mmCIF file of C-alpha atoms in Angstrom:
data_model
loop_
_atom_site.group_PDB
_atom_site.id
_atom_site.type_symbol
_atom_site.label_atom_id
_atom_site.label_comp_id
_atom_site.label_asym_id
_atom_site.label_seq_id
_atom_site.Cartn_x
_atom_site.Cartn_y
_atom_site.Cartn_z
ATOM 1 C CA MET G 4 0.000 0.000 0.000
ATOM 2 C CA VAL G 5 1.418 3.351 -1.057
ATOM 3 C CA ALA G 6 1.297 6.009 1.643
ATOM 4 C CA GLN G 7 -0.571 9.106 0.571
ATOM 5 C CA SER G 8 1.079 12.492 1.124
ATOM 6 C CA ASN G 9 -0.530 14.897 3.567
ATOM 7 C CA LYS G 10 -3.107 17.092 1.894
ATOM 8 C CA ARG G 11 -2.603 20.821 2.255
ATOM 9 C CA PHE G 12 -5.899 22.465 3.055
ATOM 10 C CA GLU G 13 -7.007 25.366 0.935
ATOM 11 C CA ASP G 14 -7.657 28.733 2.580
ATOM 12 C CA THR G 15 -11.358 28.426 1.781
ATOM 13 C CA GLU G 16 -11.504 25.058 3.534
ATOM 14 C CA LEU G 17 -9.769 26.414 6.615
ATOM 15 C CA GLU G 18 -12.105 29.401 6.716
ATOM 16 C CA GLN G 19 -15.140 27.141 6.410
ATOM 17 C CA ALA G 20 -13.853 25.015 9.290
ATOM 18 C CA ARG G 21 -13.363 28.155 11.392
ATOM 19 C CA VAL G 22 -16.901 29.392 10.663
ATOM 20 C CA ASP G 23 -18.358 25.982 11.488
ATOM 21 C CA ASN G 24 -16.399 25.818 14.739
ATOM 22 C CA GLU G 25 -17.777 29.250 15.667
ATOM 23 C CA ARG G 26 -21.307 28.019 15.003
ATOM 24 C CA GLU G 27 -20.800 24.988 17.247
ATOM 25 C CA ARG G 28 -19.319 27.046 20.093
ATOM 26 C CA THR G 29 -22.135 29.569 19.898
ATOM 27 C CA ALA G 30 -24.912 26.988 19.766
ATOM 28 C CA HIS G 31 -23.429 25.267 22.810
ATOM 29 C CA ALA G 32 -23.055 28.573 24.662
ATOM 30 C CA LEU G 33 -26.705 29.466 24.046
ATOM 31 C CA THR G 34 -27.802 26.245 25.746
ATOM 32 C CA GLN G 35 -26.018 27.498 28.867
ATOM 33 C CA LEU G 36 -27.678 30.906 28.697
ATOM 34 C CA LEU G 37 -31.278 30.414 27.630
ATOM 35 C CA PRO G 38 -34.191 28.280 28.852
ATOM 36 C CA PRO G 39 -35.696 25.622 26.563
ATOM 37 C CA THR G 40 -38.612 27.873 25.581
ATOM 38 C CA ALA G 41 -36.235 30.508 24.223
ATOM 39 C CA LEU G 42 -34.140 27.874 22.437
ATOM 40 C CA GLU G 43 -37.285 26.506 20.834
ATOM 41 C CA ASN G 44 -38.214 30.016 19.650
ATOM 42 C CA ILE G 45 -34.781 30.357 18.042
ATOM 43 C CA LEU G 46 -35.367 27.138 16.118
ATOM 44 C CA ARG G 47 -38.733 28.479 14.954
ATOM 45 C CA ARG G 48 -36.988 31.590 13.618
ATOM 46 C CA LEU G 49 -34.558 29.308 11.790
ATOM 47 C CA GLY G 50 -37.436 27.477 10.144
ATOM 48 C CA ASP G 51 -37.577 24.374 12.348
ATOM 49 C CA LEU G 52 -41.276 24.079 13.130
ATOM 50 C CA GLU G 53 -41.190 20.542 14.506
ATOM 51 C CA THR G 54 -38.537 20.200 17.217
ATOM 52 C CA VAL G 55 -40.113 20.549 20.679
ATOM 53 C CA LEU G 56 -37.842 21.405 23.605
ATOM 54 C CA THR G 57 -40.095 22.735 26.347
ATOM 55 C CA ASP G 58 -41.038 19.318 27.747
ATOM 56 C CA GLN G 59 -37.572 17.776 27.352
ATOM 57 C CA PRO G 60 -35.029 17.174 30.161
ATOM 58 C CA PRO G 61 -32.379 19.950 30.096
ATOM 59 C CA LEU G 62 -29.615 17.822 28.575
ATOM 60 C CA SER G 63 -31.873 16.376 25.893
ATOM 61 C CA ALA G 64 -33.194 19.841 25.049
ATOM 62 C CA ALA G 65 -29.651 21.191 24.764
ATOM 63 C CA LEU G 66 -28.479 18.395 22.465
ATOM 64 C CA ARG G 67 -31.545 18.608 20.224
ATOM 65 C CA PHE G 68 -31.160 22.386 19.972
ATOM 66 C CA GLN G 69 -27.503 22.106 18.995
ATOM 67 C CA ASP G 70 -28.198 19.484 16.333
ATOM 68 C CA SER G 71 -31.041 21.423 14.741
ATOM 69 C CA ALA G 72 -29.397 24.859 15.051
ATOM 70 C CA LEU G 73 -26.214 23.630 13.406
ATOM 71 C CA GLU G 74 -28.090 21.923 10.581
ATOM 72 C CA ARG G 75 -30.161 25.045 9.907
ATOM 73 C CA THR G 76 -27.317 27.553 10.134
ATOM 74 C CA ARG G 77 -25.127 25.456 7.860
ATOM 75 C CA SER G 78 -27.830 25.041 5.211
ATOM 76 C CA GLN G 79 -28.642 28.770 5.319
ATOM 77 C CA GLN G 80 -24.946 29.739 5.497
ATOM 78 C CA LEU G 81 -25.526 31.726 8.670
ATOM 79 C CA THR G 82 -22.589 32.699 10.873
ATOM 80 C CA ALA G 83 -22.263 32.553 14.646
ATOM 81 C CA GLU G 84 -22.953 36.298 14.714
ATOM 82 C CA HIS G 85 -26.313 35.699 12.982
ATOM 83 C CA LEU G 86 -27.189 33.095 15.602
ATOM 84 C CA LEU G 87 -26.299 35.464 18.442
ATOM 85 C CA GLU G 88 -28.363 38.270 16.917
ATOM 86 C CA LEU G 89 -31.289 35.901 16.558
ATOM 87 C CA ALA G 90 -30.970 34.825 20.206
ATOM 88 C CA ALA G 91 -30.862 38.453 21.352
ATOM 89 C CA SER G 92 -33.956 39.195 19.290
ATOM 90 C CA VAL G 93 -35.824 36.277 20.863
ATOM 91 C CA ALA G 94 -34.826 37.430 24.370
ATOM 92 C CA SER G 95 -35.935 40.971 23.529
ATOM 93 C CA ASP G 96 -39.321 39.792 22.241
ATOM 94 C CA LYS G 97 -39.815 37.759 25.401
ATOM 95 C CA GLU G 98 -39.216 40.853 27.504
ATOM 96 C CA GLN G 99 -41.567 43.005 25.420
ATOM 97 C CA ASN G 100 -44.359 40.449 25.493
ATOM 98 C CA SER G 101 -44.201 39.874 29.236
ATOM 99 C CA ALA G 102 -43.532 42.223 32.125
ATOM 100 C CA PRO G 103 -42.127 45.715 31.488
ATOM 101 C CA THR G 104 -38.370 46.085 31.759
ATOM 102 C CA PRO G 105 -37.611 46.726 35.446
ATOM 103 C CA GLU G 106 -35.973 49.943 36.590
ATOM 104 C CA PRO G 107 -32.160 49.597 36.451
ATOM 105 C CA LEU G 108 -30.749 48.435 39.773
ATOM 106 C CA PHE G 109 -27.426 50.293 39.292
ATOM 107 C CA GLU G 110 -26.234 53.544 37.793
ATOM 108 C CA ARG G 111 -23.187 51.868 36.212
ATOM 109 C CA ALA G 112 -22.268 48.318 35.285
ATOM 110 C CA ILE G 113 -18.881 47.248 33.916
ATOM 111 C CA PHE G 114 -18.348 43.666 32.777
ATOM 112 C CA VAL G 115 -14.628 42.802 32.674
ATOM 113 C CA PHE G 116 -13.435 39.889 30.514
ATOM 114 C CA GLY G 117 -9.887 38.568 30.742
ATOM 115 C CA LEU G 118 -7.744 35.457 30.831
ATOM 116 C CA ARG G 119 -6.598 33.893 34.071
ATOM 117 C CA ARG G 120 -3.074 35.177 34.885
ATOM 118 C CA GLY G 121 -3.755 37.852 32.255
ATOM 119 C CA ALA G 122 -3.885 40.826 34.687
ATOM 120 C CA ASN G 123 -7.646 41.314 34.481
ATOM 121 C CA HIS G 124 -7.744 41.632 38.282
ATOM 122 C CA ALA G 125 -5.381 44.609 38.036
ATOM 123 C CA ILE G 126 -7.802 46.301 35.650
ATOM 124 C CA SER G 127 -10.764 45.535 37.905
ATOM 125 C CA GLU G 128 -8.956 47.063 40.902
ATOM 126 C CA TRP G 129 -8.171 50.161 38.851
ATOM 127 C CA LEU G 130 -11.786 50.476 37.732
ATOM 128 C CA ARG G 131 -13.016 50.093 41.312
ATOM 129 C CA GLY G 132 -10.723 52.988 42.225
ATOM 130 C CA HIS G 133 -12.859 55.315 40.085
ATOM 131 C CA PHE G 134 -15.675 55.005 42.648
ATOM 132 C CA ASP G 135 -16.114 55.236 46.385
ATOM 133 C CA ALA G 136 -15.527 51.775 47.854
ATOM 134 C CA SER G 137 -18.956 51.714 49.528
ATOM 135 C CA GLU G 138 -20.821 52.154 46.240
ATOM 136 C CA VAL G 139 -19.258 49.223 44.332
ATOM 137 C CA ARG G 140 -20.566 45.667 44.266
ATOM 138 C CA TYR G 141 -17.700 43.644 42.798
ATOM 139 C CA LEU G 142 -18.199 40.017 41.751
ATOM 140 C CA ASN G 143 -15.168 37.975 40.732
ATOM 141 C CA SER G 144 -15.101 35.120 38.214
ATOM 142 C CA ALA G 145 -18.789 34.862 37.399
ATOM 143 C CA GLU G 146 -20.251 32.558 34.778
ATOM 144 C CA ILE G 147 -21.865 34.015 31.669
ATOM 145 C CA SER G 148 -25.612 34.040 32.177
ATOM 146 C CA LEU G 149 -28.706 36.201 31.848
ATOM 147 C CA ILE G 150 -28.687 38.714 34.687
ATOM 148 C CA GLU G 151 -31.984 38.956 36.557
ATOM 149 C CA THR G 152 -33.300 41.521 39.027
ATOM 150 C CA GLU G 153 -36.291 41.465 41.336
ATOM 151 C CA GLY G 154 -36.674 44.523 43.526
ATOM 152 C CA ASN G 155 -33.290 44.908 45.216
ATOM 153 C CA LEU G 156 -32.328 41.290 44.496
ATOM 154 C CA LEU G 157 -29.682 40.547 41.884
ATOM 155 C CA THR G 158 -28.888 37.244 40.153
ATOM 156 C CA VAL G 159 -25.758 37.352 37.997
ATOM 157 C CA ASP G 160 -25.550 33.597 37.557
ATOM 158 C CA ARG G 161 -27.603 30.839 39.111
ATOM 159 C CA ASP G 162 -24.754 28.906 40.736
ATOM 160 C CA LYS G 163 -22.313 31.367 42.294
ATOM 161 C CA TYR G 164 -24.119 34.708 42.485
ATOM 162 C CA ALA G 165 -27.842 34.092 42.872
ATOM 163 C CA ARG G 166 -30.408 36.409 44.529
ATOM 164 C CA MET G 167 -28.061 38.788 46.318
ATOM 165 C CA ALA G 168 -29.556 41.728 48.191
ATOM 166 C CA ILE G 169 -28.139 45.039 46.923
ATOM 167 C CA ASN G 170 -27.821 47.946 49.342
ATOM 168 C CA PRO G 171 -29.137 51.348 48.219
ATOM 169 C CA GLN G 172 -25.636 52.901 48.294
ATOM 170 C CA GLU G 173 -24.273 50.259 45.914
ATOM 171 C CA ARG G 174 -24.748 52.119 42.642
ATOM 172 C CA THR G 175 -21.966 50.469 40.622
ATOM 173 C CA LEU G 176 -21.698 46.826 39.566
ATOM 174 C CA ILE G 177 -18.368 45.417 38.360
ATOM 175 C CA VAL G 178 -18.370 41.763 37.300
ATOM 176 C CA GLY G 179 -15.276 39.801 36.295
ATOM 177 C CA TYR G 180 -15.392 36.913 33.812
ATOM 178 C CA GLU G 181 -12.301 34.686 33.451
ATOM 179 C CA ASN G 182 -11.394 32.400 30.550
ATOM 180 C CA LEU G 183 -14.745 33.012 28.887
ATOM 181 C CA ASP G 184 -15.537 34.246 25.392
ATOM 182 C CA PRO G 185 -16.981 37.803 25.363
ATOM 183 C CA ALA G 186 -18.549 37.065 21.972
ATOM 184 C CA VAL G 187 -21.290 35.005 23.632
ATOM 185 C CA PHE G 188 -22.031 37.515 26.381
ATOM 186 C CA PRO G 189 -25.753 38.501 26.155
ATOM 187 C CA PHE G 190 -25.002 42.213 26.447
ATOM 188 C CA ARG G 191 -28.310 43.422 25.020
ATOM 189 C CA HIS G 192 -30.148 41.713 27.861
ATOM 190 C CA ASN G 193 -27.635 42.256 30.676
ATOM 191 C CA ALA G 194 -27.146 45.955 29.920
ATOM 192 C CA HIS G 195 -30.572 46.586 31.473
ATOM 193 C CA VAL G 196 -29.127 46.062 34.951
ATOM 194 C CA ALA G 197 -27.731 49.626 34.913
ATOM 195 C CA ARG G 198 -28.416 53.009 33.347
ATOM 196 C CA ARG G 199 -25.085 52.670 31.556
ATOM 197 C CA SER G 200 -23.350 49.343 30.952
ATOM 198 C CA ASP G 201 -19.986 48.620 29.327
ATOM 199 C CA VAL G 202 -17.988 45.519 28.464
ATOM 200 C CA VAL G 203 -14.219 45.721 28.952
ATOM 201 C CA VAL G 204 -11.930 43.090 27.414
ATOM 202 C CA VAL G 205 -8.380 42.845 28.783
ATOM 203 C CA LEU G 206 -5.475 41.227 26.970
ATOM 204 C CA ARG G 207 -1.912 40.888 28.233
ATOM 205 C CA ASP G 208 0.893 39.998 25.831
ATOM 206 C CA PHE G 209 1.306 36.294 25.138
ATOM 207 C CA PRO G 210 4.823 35.661 26.569
ATOM 208 C CA ASN G 211 4.139 37.339 29.912
ATOM 209 C CA THR G 212 0.769 35.609 30.285
ATOM 210 C CA ALA G 213 2.428 32.276 29.520
ATOM 211 C CA ALA G 214 5.198 33.070 32.011
ATOM 212 C CA SER G 215 2.676 33.723 34.788
ATOM 213 C CA ILE G 216 0.855 30.481 34.004
ATOM 214 C CA ALA G 217 4.127 28.527 34.081
ATOM 215 C CA ARG G 218 5.197 30.171 37.347
ATOM 216 C CA GLN G 219 1.862 29.358 38.971
ATOM 217 C CA ALA G 220 2.221 25.766 37.780
ATOM 218 C CA GLN G 221 5.651 25.563 39.453
ATOM 219 C CA GLN G 222 4.004 26.379 42.777
ATOM 220 C CA ASP G 223 0.865 24.339 42.154
ATOM 221 C CA PRO G 224 1.308 21.642 39.466
ATOM 222 C CA ALA G 225 -2.437 21.026 39.277
ATOM 223 C CA PHE G 226 -2.925 24.625 38.126
ATOM 224 C CA ALA G 227 -1.914 23.777 34.555
ATOM 225 C CA TYR G 228 -4.510 21.001 34.473
ATOM 226 C CA ARG G 229 -7.243 23.205 35.943
ATOM 227 C CA TYR G 230 -6.389 25.988 33.520
ATOM 228 C CA ARG G 231 -6.907 23.685 30.523
ATOM 229 C CA ILE G 232 -3.874 24.716 28.482
ATOM 230 C CA ARG G 233 -5.515 24.174 25.078
ATOM 231 C CA GLU G 234 -8.191 26.606 26.176
ATOM 232 C CA PHE G 235 -5.548 29.233 26.949
ATOM 233 C CA LEU G 236 -3.990 28.982 23.502
ATOM 234 C CA ASP G 237 -7.330 29.196 21.732
ATOM 235 C CA LEU G 238 -8.739 31.966 23.916
ATOM 236 C CA TRP G 239 -5.640 34.160 23.762
ATOM 237 C CA LYS G 240 -5.797 34.118 19.966
ATOM 238 C CA ARG G 241 -9.540 34.721 20.080
ATOM 239 C CA TYR G 242 -9.094 37.741 22.357
ATOM 240 C CA ALA G 243 -6.268 38.989 20.118
ATOM 241 C CA GLY G 244 -8.575 38.832 17.112
ATOM 242 C CA TYR G 245 -11.265 40.788 18.924
ATOM 243 C CA LEU G 246 -8.783 43.434 20.054
ATOM 244 C CA GLY G 247 -7.277 43.762 16.588
ATOM 245 C CA ALA G 248 -10.708 44.215 14.984
ATOM 246 C CA ASP G 249 -12.226 46.293 17.818
ATOM 247 C CA SER G 250 -15.143 43.844 17.808
ATOM 248 C CA PHE G 251 -18.684 44.187 19.203
ATOM 249 C CA GLY G 252 -18.296 47.839 20.230
ATOM 250 C CA TYR G 253 -16.585 46.797 23.484
ATOM 251 C CA THR G 254 -13.753 48.672 25.191
ATOM 252 C CA TYR G 255 -10.452 46.850 24.701
ATOM 253 C CA ILE G 256 -7.485 47.268 27.024
ATOM 254 C CA SER G 257 -3.958 46.253 26.114
ATOM 255 C CA PHE G 258 -2.631 45.570 29.593
ATOM 256 C CA ASN G 259 0.928 46.454 28.574
ATOM 257 C CA ALA G 260 -0.067 49.914 27.332
ATOM 258 C CA TRP G 261 -2.383 50.456 30.300
ATOM 259 C CA PHE G 262 0.375 49.601 32.793
ATOM 260 C CA SER G 263 3.069 51.779 31.243
ATOM 261 C CA ASP G 264 1.202 54.772 29.800
ATOM 262 C CA ALA G 265 -0.772 57.262 31.918
ATOM 263 C CA THR G 266 -2.210 58.804 28.761
ATOM 264 C CA GLU G 267 -3.656 55.446 27.740
ATOM 265 C CA ARG G 268 -5.299 55.061 31.137
ATOM 266 C CA LYS G 269 -6.899 58.482 30.767
ATOM 267 C CA ARG G 270 -8.167 57.511 27.314
ATOM 268 C CA ILE G 271 -9.791 54.371 28.710
ATOM 269 C CA SER G 272 -11.440 56.289 31.557
ATOM 270 C CA HIS G 273 -12.837 58.766 29.040
ATOM 271 C CA ALA G 274 -14.097 55.963 26.754
ATOM 272 C CA LEU G 275 -16.010 54.529 29.718
ATOM 273 C CA GLY G 276 -17.457 57.899 30.682
ATOM 274 C CA LEU G 277 -15.527 57.984 33.965
ATOM 275 C CA GLN G 278 -13.792 60.817 35.767
ATOM 276 C CA HIS G 279 -10.228 59.584 35.449
ATOM 277 C CA SER G 280 -8.550 58.294 38.570
ATOM 278 C CA ASP G 281 -5.452 56.205 39.251
ATOM 279 C CA HIS G 282 -6.517 55.645 42.848
ATOM 280 C CA GLY G 283 -6.692 51.868 42.321
ATOM 281 C CA LEU G 284 -3.609 51.635 40.111
ATOM 282 C CA ASN G 285 -1.261 50.329 42.803
ATOM 283 C CA SER G 286 -3.676 47.852 44.396
ATOM 284 C CA VAL G 287 -2.909 44.137 44.083
ATOM 285 C CA SER G 288 -6.082 42.085 44.145
ATOM 286 C CA ALA G 289 -6.389 39.292 46.698
ATOM 287 C CA TYR G 290 -8.288 37.205 44.142
ATOM 288 C CA GLY G 291 -6.166 34.399 42.690
ATOM 289 C CA GLN G 292 -3.572 34.870 45.470
ATOM 290 C CA GLY G 293 -2.327 38.025 43.788
ATOM 291 C CA SER G 294 0.642 37.893 41.422
ATOM 292 C CA SER G 295 2.105 34.524 40.364
ATOM 293 C CA PHE G 296 5.557 35.942 41.133
ATOM 294 C CA ASP G 297 5.040 38.333 44.053
ATOM 295 C CA GLY G 298 1.739 37.351 45.645
ATOM 296 C CA GLN G 299 0.434 40.472 47.393
ATOM 297 C CA ASP G 300 3.866 41.720 48.481
ATOM 298 C CA HIS G 301 3.507 44.801 46.266
ATOM 299 C CA ASP G 302 -0.002 45.784 47.332
ATOM 300 C CA GLY G 303 0.028 49.570 47.431
ATOM 301 C CA ARG G 304 2.931 49.774 44.975
ATOM 302 C CA ALA G 305 1.888 47.540 42.087
ATOM 303 C CA GLN G 306 3.639 49.814 39.583
ATOM 304 C CA ASP G 307 6.938 48.573 41.019
ATOM 305 C CA MET G 308 6.294 45.025 39.788
ATOM 306 C CA ALA G 309 8.201 43.808 36.724
ATOM 307 C CA VAL G 310 5.043 42.638 34.984
ATOM 308 C CA LEU G 311 6.241 43.504 31.469
ATOM 309 C CA ASN G 312 9.227 41.147 31.510
ATOM 310 C CA ARG G 313 8.118 38.138 33.534
ATOM 311 C CA TRP G 314 9.151 35.956 30.595
ATOM 312 C CA ASP G 315 12.821 36.693 31.291
ATOM 313 C CA ALA G 316 12.749 34.685 34.526
ATOM 314 C CA MET G 317 11.011 31.720 32.852
ATOM 315 C CA LEU G 318 13.080 31.153 29.715
ATOM 316 C CA GLU G 319 14.447 27.827 30.985
ATOM 317 C CA ASP G 320 11.062 26.575 32.221
ATOM 318 C CA ARG G 321 9.819 23.705 30.062
ATOM 319 C CA LEU G 322 6.124 24.546 30.367
ATOM 320 C CA PHE G 323 6.817 28.146 29.386
ATOM 321 C CA GLN G 324 8.831 26.985 26.372
ATOM 322 C CA PHE G 325 6.065 24.563 25.420
ATOM 323 C CA LEU G 326 3.379 27.264 25.583
ATOM 324 C CA LEU G 327 5.325 29.579 23.303
ATOM 325 C CA LEU G 328 6.065 26.798 20.823
ATOM 326 C CA ALA G 329 2.650 25.118 20.868
ATOM 327 C CA ASP G 330 0.924 27.613 18.601
ATOM 328 C CA GLU G 331 2.850 29.591 16.007
ATOM 329 C CA GLU G 332 -0.131 31.853 15.305
ATOM 330 C CA ALA G 333 -0.126 33.151 18.882
ATOM 331 C CA LEU G 334 3.420 34.505 18.604
ATOM 332 C CA GLU G 335 2.604 36.063 15.245
ATOM 333 C CA ALA G 336 -0.458 37.796 16.694
ATOM 334 C CA ASN G 337 1.597 38.902 19.689
ATOM 335 C CA GLU G 338 4.127 40.541 17.384
ATOM 336 C CA ARG G 339 1.373 42.461 15.577
ATOM 337 C CA LEU G 340 -0.364 43.665 18.734
ATOM 338 C CA PHE G 341 2.455 43.994 21.258
ATOM 339 C CA GLY G 342 5.845 43.543 19.562
ATOM 340 C CA GLY G 343 8.929 43.728 21.720
ATOM 341 C CA PHE G 344 9.579 40.019 22.335
ATOM 342 C CA PRO G 345 13.243 39.406 21.421
ATOM 343 C CA TYR G 346 13.067 35.681 20.571
ATOM 344 C CA THR G 347 11.876 34.145 17.327
ATOM 345 C CA ARG G 348 10.218 30.761 17.118
ATOM 346 C CA ALA G 349 13.505 29.356 15.803
ATOM 347 C CA ASP G 350 15.327 30.744 18.859
ATOM 348 C CA LEU G 351 12.795 29.156 21.188
ATOM 349 C CA LEU G 352 12.907 25.834 19.371
ATOM 350 C CA ALA G 353 16.702 25.753 19.643
ATOM 351 C CA ARG G 354 16.439 26.491 23.367
ATOM 352 C CA TRP G 355 13.855 23.691 23.711
ATOM 353 C CA HIS G 356 16.145 21.126 22.036
ATOM 354 C CA ALA G 357 19.164 22.301 24.013
ATOM 355 C CA GLY G 358 17.308 21.987 27.292
ATOM 356 C CA GLY G 359 16.969 18.216 27.178
ATOM 357 C CA PRO G 360 14.308 16.343 29.104
ATOM 358 C CA ALA G 361 12.522 18.063 31.939
ATOM 359 C CA GLN G 362 14.125 17.365 35.314
#
């Protein structure tokens, strides 16, 4: 039997695979966000008049929705963005045909998306510093869900942050989301929780994020497993694409520029309609045990931390080397967005081979 040579995929084939993967991710995400009745209404809008979900067990309803939604979107050549718009329209119709939209519970809401070990906590602390401490309700590491209010009760997600009583002086809501895709955030619905709502997406450069992950794994080997390394590689590139395209009308923060440039911080404050303040700039969040390298030792003087060259201390670490070599596209995107990393892929590969087996 003659071995066949590997087939090189055409650009059109790769793009089609990417679009189909986006459809699958979005259909799955919607099953986590919406009840079966809403999912069934989405299928009706897609032309599926037969699939019934309302009387199905949750898992069965989710699987049937995904199968039908994927079949319909593929046949109609609809993208993930079309599916999200359709879901938002269904949610909006549900609101209009039932009770009136409740009065906003907060004056401001800021939803902060970032990657774990990607400095999103630093941004959240800085944002909190724009307000009096007593007026902020901060929720760390929530799950994406439909936010619900009832009187002074707030439900951000049904598992971790359900039916919390909000005090009258708490006029600002800041919610952090880690290792989640902002593309599937139901902003149109969740924006109603405040008179003004914004989504902030934070991205730290790839080598320093990888260095912090590797350092955390040195201290806690199970961290790399819990992080789900493949997810990091995929999500970092996904975030990079959103930042490069300025997607969804969200506010994007390059952590490197934010950390080093006071003018950039003022620009971000202005974009969010905030009176600029660096009051929270030097705070080190207690969430996640602080910095992977310094813990909370620099709380009150966070600007003294060497966060822009963490990679330098990790060059001989095998996990760090693996992360930088595992996905060539990530380093290419890093060069476009951040630049400044002095090692090429060839340099890193030579270092990997010279290092021998991990000790």
